[in-house]
Tab-separated table of C-alpha atoms and ligand atoms in Angstrom:
chain	number	residue	atom	x	y	z
A	1	MET	CA	-3.519	-18.879	-56.787
A	2	ALA	CA	-1.233	-16.083	-58.365
A	3	ARG	CA	1.470	-16.905	-60.648
A	4	PHE	CA	4.876	-16.911	-59.655
A	5	SER	CA	7.315	-14.492	-61.350
A	6	PRO	CA	10.844	-15.217	-61.827
A	7	LEU	CA	11.274	-11.804	-60.641
A	8	GLU	CA	10.355	-13.356	-57.113
A	9	TRP	CA	12.893	-15.930	-57.339
A	10	PRO	CA	15.026	-14.696	-53.921
A	11	VAL	CA	18.444	-14.078	-55.389
A	12	ILE	CA	16.541	-12.060	-58.464
A	13	ARG	CA	14.591	-10.347	-55.409
A	14	GLN	CA	17.777	-9.692	-53.271
A	15	LEU	CA	19.351	-7.945	-55.999
A	16	ARG	CA	16.205	-6.044	-57.350
A	17	THR	CA	15.875	-4.798	-53.913
A	18	GLY	CA	19.217	-4.043	-52.853
A	19	ASP	CA	19.048	-6.208	-50.271
A	20	ARG	CA	22.256	-8.180	-51.171
A	21	PHE	CA	22.210	-10.326	-47.952
A	22	GLY	CA	18.641	-11.035	-47.879
A	23	ARG	CA	18.215	-9.632	-44.510
A	24	GLY	CA	15.637	-6.996	-44.924
A	25	PRO	CA	12.919	-6.280	-47.574
A	26	ALA	CA	13.734	-9.315	-49.988
A	27	VAL	CA	12.957	-11.854	-47.297
A	28	GLU	CA	9.523	-10.054	-46.113
A	29	SER	CA	6.462	-12.358	-46.407
A	30	PRO	CA	3.607	-10.474	-47.408
A	31	ARG	CA	1.959	-10.990	-43.845
A	32	SER	CA	5.269	-9.092	-42.652
A	33	LYS	CA	4.846	-6.245	-45.013
A	34	ALA	CA	1.399	-5.599	-43.874
A	35	LEU	CA	2.300	-5.421	-40.377
A	36	GLU	CA	2.259	-2.136	-38.709
A	37	SER	CA	4.032	-1.638	-35.447
A	38	ARG	CA	1.376	-0.765	-32.609
A	39	LEU	CA	3.492	2.376	-31.694
A	40	ALA	CA	2.833	3.714	-34.957
A	41	THR	CA	-0.499	3.628	-34.226
A	42	ALA	CA	-0.713	5.591	-31.087
A	43	ASP	CA	-1.975	9.293	-31.194
A	44	ARG	CA	1.081	10.317	-28.961
A	45	MET	CA	4.058	9.526	-26.855
A	46	VAL	CA	4.943	10.685	-23.408
A	47	GLN	CA	8.099	10.757	-21.558
A	48	SER	CA	7.407	9.303	-18.114
A	49	VAL	CA	9.740	7.186	-15.470
A	50	CYS	CA	8.987	3.892	-14.347
A	51	PRO	CA	6.948	3.471	-11.240
A	52	PHE	CA	8.262	0.170	-10.068
A	53	CYS	CA	11.685	0.867	-8.322
A	54	ALA	CA	13.867	3.396	-7.302
A	55	VAL	CA	16.510	3.116	-10.077
A	56	GLY	CA	13.851	5.603	-12.044
A	57	CYS	CA	14.375	4.004	-15.646
A	58	GLY	CA	12.905	6.263	-18.343
A	59	GLN	CA	9.979	5.293	-20.130
A	60	GLN	CA	8.204	6.332	-23.389
A	61	VAL	CA	4.277	5.824	-22.947
A	62	TYR	CA	2.319	5.597	-25.977
A	63	VAL	CA	-1.152	6.823	-25.770
A	64	LYS	CA	-4.345	6.055	-27.994
A	65	ASP	CA	-7.660	7.161	-27.477
A	66	GLU	CA	-6.707	8.412	-23.849
A	67	ARG	CA	-5.423	4.773	-23.083
A	68	VAL	CA	-1.919	3.629	-22.485
A	69	ILE	CA	-1.362	1.125	-25.387
A	70	ALA	CA	2.460	0.661	-25.204
A	71	ILE	CA	5.509	1.558	-22.758
A	72	GLU	CA	9.110	1.254	-24.100
A	73	GLY	CA	12.455	2.509	-22.677
A	74	ASP	CA	13.328	5.966	-23.342
A	75	PRO	CA	16.652	6.297	-25.122
A	76	ASP	CA	16.776	10.280	-23.794
A	77	SER	CA	17.226	8.972	-20.211
A	78	PRO	CA	20.455	9.551	-18.963
A	79	ILE	CA	19.748	6.727	-16.316
A	80	SER	CA	18.649	3.540	-18.323
A	81	ARG	CA	19.424	4.684	-21.840
A	82	GLY	CA	16.330	3.109	-23.722
A	83	ARG	CA	16.210	-0.181	-21.564
A	84	LEU	CA	13.996	-1.478	-18.690
A	85	CYS	CA	14.146	-4.636	-16.857
A	86	PRO	CA	11.172	-7.320	-17.447
A	87	LYS	CA	9.235	-5.630	-14.911
A	88	GLY	CA	9.643	-2.042	-16.110
A	89	ALA	CA	8.913	-3.563	-19.549
A	90	SER	CA	5.522	-4.897	-18.456
A	91	SER	CA	4.395	-1.929	-16.831
A	92	GLU	CA	1.777	-1.462	-19.377
A	93	GLN	CA	0.013	-4.184	-17.487
A	94	LEU	CA	0.214	-2.259	-14.279
A	95	VAL	CA	-1.860	0.184	-15.994
A	96	ASN	CA	-4.404	-1.348	-17.636
A	97	ASN	CA	-4.924	-4.328	-15.345
A	98	PRO	CA	-8.523	-4.894	-14.717
A	99	SER	CA	-7.673	-5.721	-10.887
A	100	ARG	CA	-5.997	-2.253	-10.664
A	101	GLN	CA	-7.382	-0.562	-7.464
A	102	THR	CA	-8.348	2.848	-8.256
A	103	THR	CA	-10.175	4.113	-5.030
A	104	VAL	CA	-8.717	4.329	-1.402
A	105	ARG	CA	-9.985	1.221	0.172
A	106	TYR	CA	-10.539	1.094	3.992
A	107	ARG	CA	-11.151	-1.698	6.351
A	108	ALA	CA	-12.340	-0.812	9.808
A	109	PRO	CA	-11.313	-2.428	13.204
A	110	TYR	CA	-13.094	-5.983	13.510
A	111	ALA	CA	-14.786	-5.392	10.118
A	112	THR	CA	-14.919	-8.283	7.581
A	113	ASP	CA	-15.309	-5.852	4.432
A	114	TRP	CA	-13.352	-3.147	2.713
A	115	GLN	CA	-15.034	-0.200	1.967
A	116	ASP	CA	-14.372	2.810	-0.487
A	117	LEU	CA	-13.010	6.085	1.262
A	118	ASP	CA	-12.636	9.538	-0.376
A	119	ARG	CA	-9.263	10.929	-0.445
A	120	ASP	CA	-9.599	13.736	1.821
A	121	THR	CA	-11.286	11.506	4.517
A	122	ALA	CA	-8.660	9.152	4.021
A	123	ILE	CA	-5.753	11.553	4.630
A	124	ASP	CA	-7.629	13.603	7.339
A	125	MET	CA	-7.794	9.922	9.064
A	126	ILE	CA	-4.016	9.240	8.551
A	127	ALA	CA	-3.089	12.823	9.976
A	128	ASP	CA	-5.361	12.076	13.128
A	129	ARG	CA	-3.638	8.816	13.914
A	130	PHE	CA	-0.349	10.013	13.288
A	131	VAL	CA	-0.689	13.021	15.694
A	132	GLN	CA	-2.188	11.043	18.319
A	133	ALA	CA	0.499	7.948	17.957
A	134	ARG	CA	3.220	10.410	18.264
A	135	ARG	CA	1.503	12.516	21.136
A	136	ASP	CA	0.776	8.959	23.207
A	137	HIS	CA	4.232	7.675	22.405
A	138	TRP	CA	6.608	10.700	23.065
A	139	ARG	CA	9.753	10.077	25.167
A	140	GLU	CA	10.877	13.556	26.355
A	141	THR	CA	13.837	11.694	28.327
A	142	ASP	CA	14.991	8.120	29.004
A	143	ALA	CA	15.025	6.568	32.916
A	144	HIS	CA	18.073	8.852	33.758
A	145	GLY	CA	16.588	12.232	32.690
A	146	ARG	CA	18.784	12.439	29.427
A	147	PRO	CA	17.265	14.005	26.422
A	148	LEU	CA	15.631	11.627	23.753
A	149	ARG	CA	13.017	13.782	22.260
A	150	HIS	CA	11.533	10.983	20.038
A	151	THR	CA	8.848	8.589	19.390
A	152	LEU	CA	8.444	5.171	18.907
A	153	GLY	CA	4.863	5.084	18.030
A	154	ILE	CA	5.149	6.024	14.282
A	155	ALA	CA	7.581	4.532	11.992
A	156	SER	CA	7.860	4.800	8.216
A	157	LEU	CA	8.682	1.617	5.778
A	158	GLY	CA	8.558	2.487	2.129
A	159	GLY	CA	8.516	0.229	-0.311
A	160	ALA	CA	10.233	0.056	-4.019
A	161	THR	CA	7.707	2.249	-5.801
A	162	LEU	CA	8.882	5.163	-3.855
A	163	ASP	CA	11.438	7.760	-5.677
A	164	ASN	CA	14.343	9.518	-4.254
A	165	GLU	CA	12.397	12.828	-4.192
A	166	GLU	CA	9.248	11.119	-2.194
A	167	ASN	CA	11.915	9.462	0.059
A	168	TYR	CA	13.672	12.690	0.828
A	169	LEU	CA	10.183	14.222	1.872
A	170	ILE	CA	9.144	11.503	3.852
A	171	LYS	CA	12.678	11.111	5.731
A	172	LYS	CA	12.282	14.990	6.560
A	173	LEU	CA	8.492	14.603	7.611
A	174	PHE	CA	9.135	11.793	10.035
A	175	THR	CA	12.604	13.071	11.517
A	176	ALA	CA	10.716	16.248	12.070
A	177	ALA	CA	8.018	14.214	14.081
A	178	GLY	CA	10.875	12.706	16.114
A	179	ALA	CA	10.384	9.271	14.318
A	180	ILE	CA	13.417	7.184	14.570
A	181	ALA	CA	12.291	4.099	12.499
A	182	ILE	CA	12.433	4.902	9.143
A	183	GLU	CA	13.438	2.690	6.475
A	184	ASN	CA	12.928	2.332	2.540
A	185	GLN	CA	14.145	0.483	-0.321
A	186	ALA	CA	16.487	3.170	-1.480
A	187	ARG	CA	18.001	4.739	1.714
A	188	ILE	CA	18.757	8.306	1.947
B	1	LIG	S1	11.694	-1.789	-12.147
B	1	LIG	FE1	13.023	-2.140	-13.692
B	1	LIG	S2	12.655	-0.803	-15.264
B	1	LIG	FE2	11.500	0.111	-13.584
B	1	LIG	S3	12.779	1.315	-12.537
B	1	LIG	FE3	13.394	-0.520	-11.876
B	1	LIG	S4	15.308	-1.222	-12.810
B	1	LIG	FE4	13.992	0.369	-13.921
């Protein structure tokens, strides 16, 4: 065990290090001194936006070896000014979660199992169903001949992760297609 030096007495250490109130280096243990912030080990920081809800808080995403290692609030964001709610602060777990789905999953009618689809096939299938449902349920007029020109065959229900720009485009698309049932968390 190393000999204790009088220079290491707390009050002397406080005077010696200029930490008069004992709130800084004078009271750091050797273990604390050796610790390094995980952010300091990152290769780079990328500014981004929290994907969880329509508030759109700014995030600083820290990357090491092309992997996200930490996500912090971005003080440059005029919306959140460095803050994140608990959900936003835990979004690193969303990125690196081993259960995260990274492919399009499809369960065919009456099938009991899911299968992977490539994205182009999935988008084509959605577009075909969209057009067909619109066509099948188009209402030109009501029972009295008054113009309706809408469809109840398609609807949009948006979740919290859609941002304003996405909601704006979805609203334009569905309204142009004649849908009247359009809803999302961040209403526009
Ligand atoms: S989930 Fe929280 S941190 Fe993320 S955008 Fe919404 S309020 Fe901000």
